[in-house]
GROMACS .gro file of C-alpha atoms in nm:
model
  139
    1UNK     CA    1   0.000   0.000   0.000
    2UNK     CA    2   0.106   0.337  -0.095
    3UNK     CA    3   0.213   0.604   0.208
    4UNK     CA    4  -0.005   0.896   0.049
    5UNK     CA    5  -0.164   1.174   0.224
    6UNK     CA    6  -0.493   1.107   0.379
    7UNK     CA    7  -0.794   1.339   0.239
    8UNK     CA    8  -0.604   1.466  -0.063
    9UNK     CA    9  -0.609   1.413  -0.435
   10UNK     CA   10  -0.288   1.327  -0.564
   11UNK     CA   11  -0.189   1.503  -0.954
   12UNK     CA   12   0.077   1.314  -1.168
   13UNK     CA   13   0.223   1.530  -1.418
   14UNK     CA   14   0.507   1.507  -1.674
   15UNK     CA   15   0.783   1.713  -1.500
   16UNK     CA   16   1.033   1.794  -1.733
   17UNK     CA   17   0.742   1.955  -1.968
   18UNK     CA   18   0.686   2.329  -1.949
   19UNK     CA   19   0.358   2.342  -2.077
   20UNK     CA   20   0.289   2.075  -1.804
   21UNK     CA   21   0.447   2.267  -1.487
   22UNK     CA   22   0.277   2.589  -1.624
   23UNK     CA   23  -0.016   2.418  -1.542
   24UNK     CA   24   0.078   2.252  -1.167
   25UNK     CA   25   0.184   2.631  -1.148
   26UNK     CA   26  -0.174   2.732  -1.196
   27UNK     CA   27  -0.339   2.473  -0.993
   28UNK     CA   28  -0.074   2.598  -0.700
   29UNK     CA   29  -0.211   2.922  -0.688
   30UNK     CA   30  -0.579   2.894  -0.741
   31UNK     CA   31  -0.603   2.542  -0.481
   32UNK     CA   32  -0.764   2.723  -0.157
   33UNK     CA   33  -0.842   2.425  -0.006
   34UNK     CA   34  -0.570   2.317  -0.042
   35UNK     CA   35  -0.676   1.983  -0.197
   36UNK     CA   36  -0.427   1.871  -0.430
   37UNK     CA   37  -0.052   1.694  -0.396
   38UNK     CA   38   0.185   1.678  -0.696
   39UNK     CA   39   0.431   1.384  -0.805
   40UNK     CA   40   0.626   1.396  -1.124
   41UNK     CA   41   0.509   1.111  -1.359
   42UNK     CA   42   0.913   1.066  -1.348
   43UNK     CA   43   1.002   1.057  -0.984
   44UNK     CA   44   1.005   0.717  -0.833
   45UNK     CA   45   0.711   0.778  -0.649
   46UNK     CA   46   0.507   0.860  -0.991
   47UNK     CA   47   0.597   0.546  -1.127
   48UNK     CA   48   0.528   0.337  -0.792
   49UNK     CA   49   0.182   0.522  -0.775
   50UNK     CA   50   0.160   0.455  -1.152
   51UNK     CA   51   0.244   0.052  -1.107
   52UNK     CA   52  -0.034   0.063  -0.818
   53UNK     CA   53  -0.330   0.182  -1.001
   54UNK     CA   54  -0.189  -0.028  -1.356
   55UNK     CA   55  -0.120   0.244  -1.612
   56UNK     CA   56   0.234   0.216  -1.790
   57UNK     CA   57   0.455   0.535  -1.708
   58UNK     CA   58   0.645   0.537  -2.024
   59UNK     CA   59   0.364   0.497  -2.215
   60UNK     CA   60   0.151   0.767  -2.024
   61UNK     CA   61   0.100   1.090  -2.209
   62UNK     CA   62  -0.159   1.243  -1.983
   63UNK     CA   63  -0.144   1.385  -1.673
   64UNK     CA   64  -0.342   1.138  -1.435
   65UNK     CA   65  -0.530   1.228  -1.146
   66UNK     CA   66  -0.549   0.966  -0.809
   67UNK     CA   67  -0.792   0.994  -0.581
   68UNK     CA   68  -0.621   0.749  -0.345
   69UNK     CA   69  -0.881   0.442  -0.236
   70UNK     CA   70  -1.157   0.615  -0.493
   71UNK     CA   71  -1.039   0.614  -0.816
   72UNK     CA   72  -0.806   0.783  -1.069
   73UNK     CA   73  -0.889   0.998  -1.445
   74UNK     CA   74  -0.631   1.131  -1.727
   75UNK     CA   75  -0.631   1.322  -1.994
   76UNK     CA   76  -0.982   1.552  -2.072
   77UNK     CA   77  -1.132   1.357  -1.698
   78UNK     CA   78  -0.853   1.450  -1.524
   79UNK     CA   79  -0.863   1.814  -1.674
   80UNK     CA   80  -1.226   1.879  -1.584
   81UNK     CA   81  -1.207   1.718  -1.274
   82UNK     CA   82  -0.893   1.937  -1.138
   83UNK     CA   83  -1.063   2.267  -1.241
   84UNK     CA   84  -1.409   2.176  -1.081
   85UNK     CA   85  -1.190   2.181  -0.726
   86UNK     CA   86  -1.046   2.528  -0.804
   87UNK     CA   87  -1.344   2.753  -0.694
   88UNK     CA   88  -1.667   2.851  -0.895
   89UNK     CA   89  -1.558   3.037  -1.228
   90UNK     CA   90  -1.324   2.752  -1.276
   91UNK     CA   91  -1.579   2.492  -1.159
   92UNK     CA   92  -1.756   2.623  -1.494
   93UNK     CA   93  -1.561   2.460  -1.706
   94UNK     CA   94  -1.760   2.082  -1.604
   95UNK     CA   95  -2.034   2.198  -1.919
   96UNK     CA   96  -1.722   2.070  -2.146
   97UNK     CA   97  -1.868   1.731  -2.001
   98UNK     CA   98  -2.126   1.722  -2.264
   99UNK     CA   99  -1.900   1.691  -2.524
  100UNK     CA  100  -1.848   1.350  -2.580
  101UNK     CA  101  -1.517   1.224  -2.400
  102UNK     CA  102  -1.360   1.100  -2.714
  103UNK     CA  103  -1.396   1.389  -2.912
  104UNK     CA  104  -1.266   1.626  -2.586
  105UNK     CA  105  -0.913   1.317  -2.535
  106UNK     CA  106  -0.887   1.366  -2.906
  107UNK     CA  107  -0.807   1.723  -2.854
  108UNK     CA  108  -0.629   1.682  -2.587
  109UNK     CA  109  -0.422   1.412  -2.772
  110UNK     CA  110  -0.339   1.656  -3.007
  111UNK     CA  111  -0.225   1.870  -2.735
  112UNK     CA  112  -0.038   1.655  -2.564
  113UNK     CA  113   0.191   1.499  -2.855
  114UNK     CA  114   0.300   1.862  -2.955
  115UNK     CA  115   0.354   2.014  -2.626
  116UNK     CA  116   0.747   1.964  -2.627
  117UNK     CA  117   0.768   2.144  -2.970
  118UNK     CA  118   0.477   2.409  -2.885
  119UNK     CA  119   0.633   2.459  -2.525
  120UNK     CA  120   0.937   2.308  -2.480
  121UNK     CA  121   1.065   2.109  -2.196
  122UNK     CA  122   1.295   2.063  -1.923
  123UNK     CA  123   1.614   1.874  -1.902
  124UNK     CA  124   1.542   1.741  -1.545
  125UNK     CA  125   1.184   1.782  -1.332
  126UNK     CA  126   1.088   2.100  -1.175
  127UNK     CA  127   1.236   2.167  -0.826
  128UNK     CA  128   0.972   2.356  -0.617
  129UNK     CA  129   1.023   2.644  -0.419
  130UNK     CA  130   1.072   2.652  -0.029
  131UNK     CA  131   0.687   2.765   0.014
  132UNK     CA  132   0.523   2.487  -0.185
  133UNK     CA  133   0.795   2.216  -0.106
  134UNK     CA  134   0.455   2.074   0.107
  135UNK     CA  135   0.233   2.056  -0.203
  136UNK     CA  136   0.493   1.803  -0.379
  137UNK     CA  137   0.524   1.448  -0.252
  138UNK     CA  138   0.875   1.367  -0.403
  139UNK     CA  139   1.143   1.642  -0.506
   0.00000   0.00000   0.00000
């Protein structure tokens, strides 16, 4: 059994991508309730948490939200389910639910394989700062 935090939801994201810790970036700042935890898909806890639930790491192109003992999402599922935990306006964005999940992975697909060129990346994962060193599980 994984050593997680109790009562928090637990976001997997590819760390060396910029587009990617742009994001976790966002989340950070808008998470009042301070509800989420962060794990590079890279670190070895990513990939343990990874192994746990049965997705494949290094073939993973999504970043994967666990909701430890309920249940875990990625890509579009993941998305929508983040924002609707990051206050009202950004609770909104749940009406992109009636677009049919395929279509809204298909975009995000699309997304996702041209992020490195779009955005560039990393040579090694993000390093957080002193003040959110207690919002990421493994540095």
């Amino acid at each position: 059994m994984l050593n997680l935090p109790p009562n928090k939801k637990i976001i997997l994201f590819d760390g060396i991508c910029n587009l990617c810790n742009s994001a976790v970036q966002f989340i950070v700042k808008r998470d009042a309730n301070d509800v989420f935890r962060f794990v590079a898909l890279q670190s070895n806890l990513g990939i343990e948490i990874c192994n746990y639930i049965g997705v494949d790491p290094t073939k993973m192109d999504s970043i994967i939200l666990y909701e430890p003992g309920k249940a875990y999402y990625y890509k579009s599922d993941a998305a929508l389910r983040i924002t609707s935990n990051l206050g009202f306006l950004y609770s909104l964005t749940i009406v992109f639910k009636i677009i049919p999940e395929s279509v809204r992975n298909m975009i995000y697909d699309y997304i996702a394989k041209n992020r490195y060129r779009w955005f560039g990346k990393k040579e090694e994962c993000m390093i957080p700062t002193n003040e959110l060193k207690d919002k990421f599980l493994e540095q």
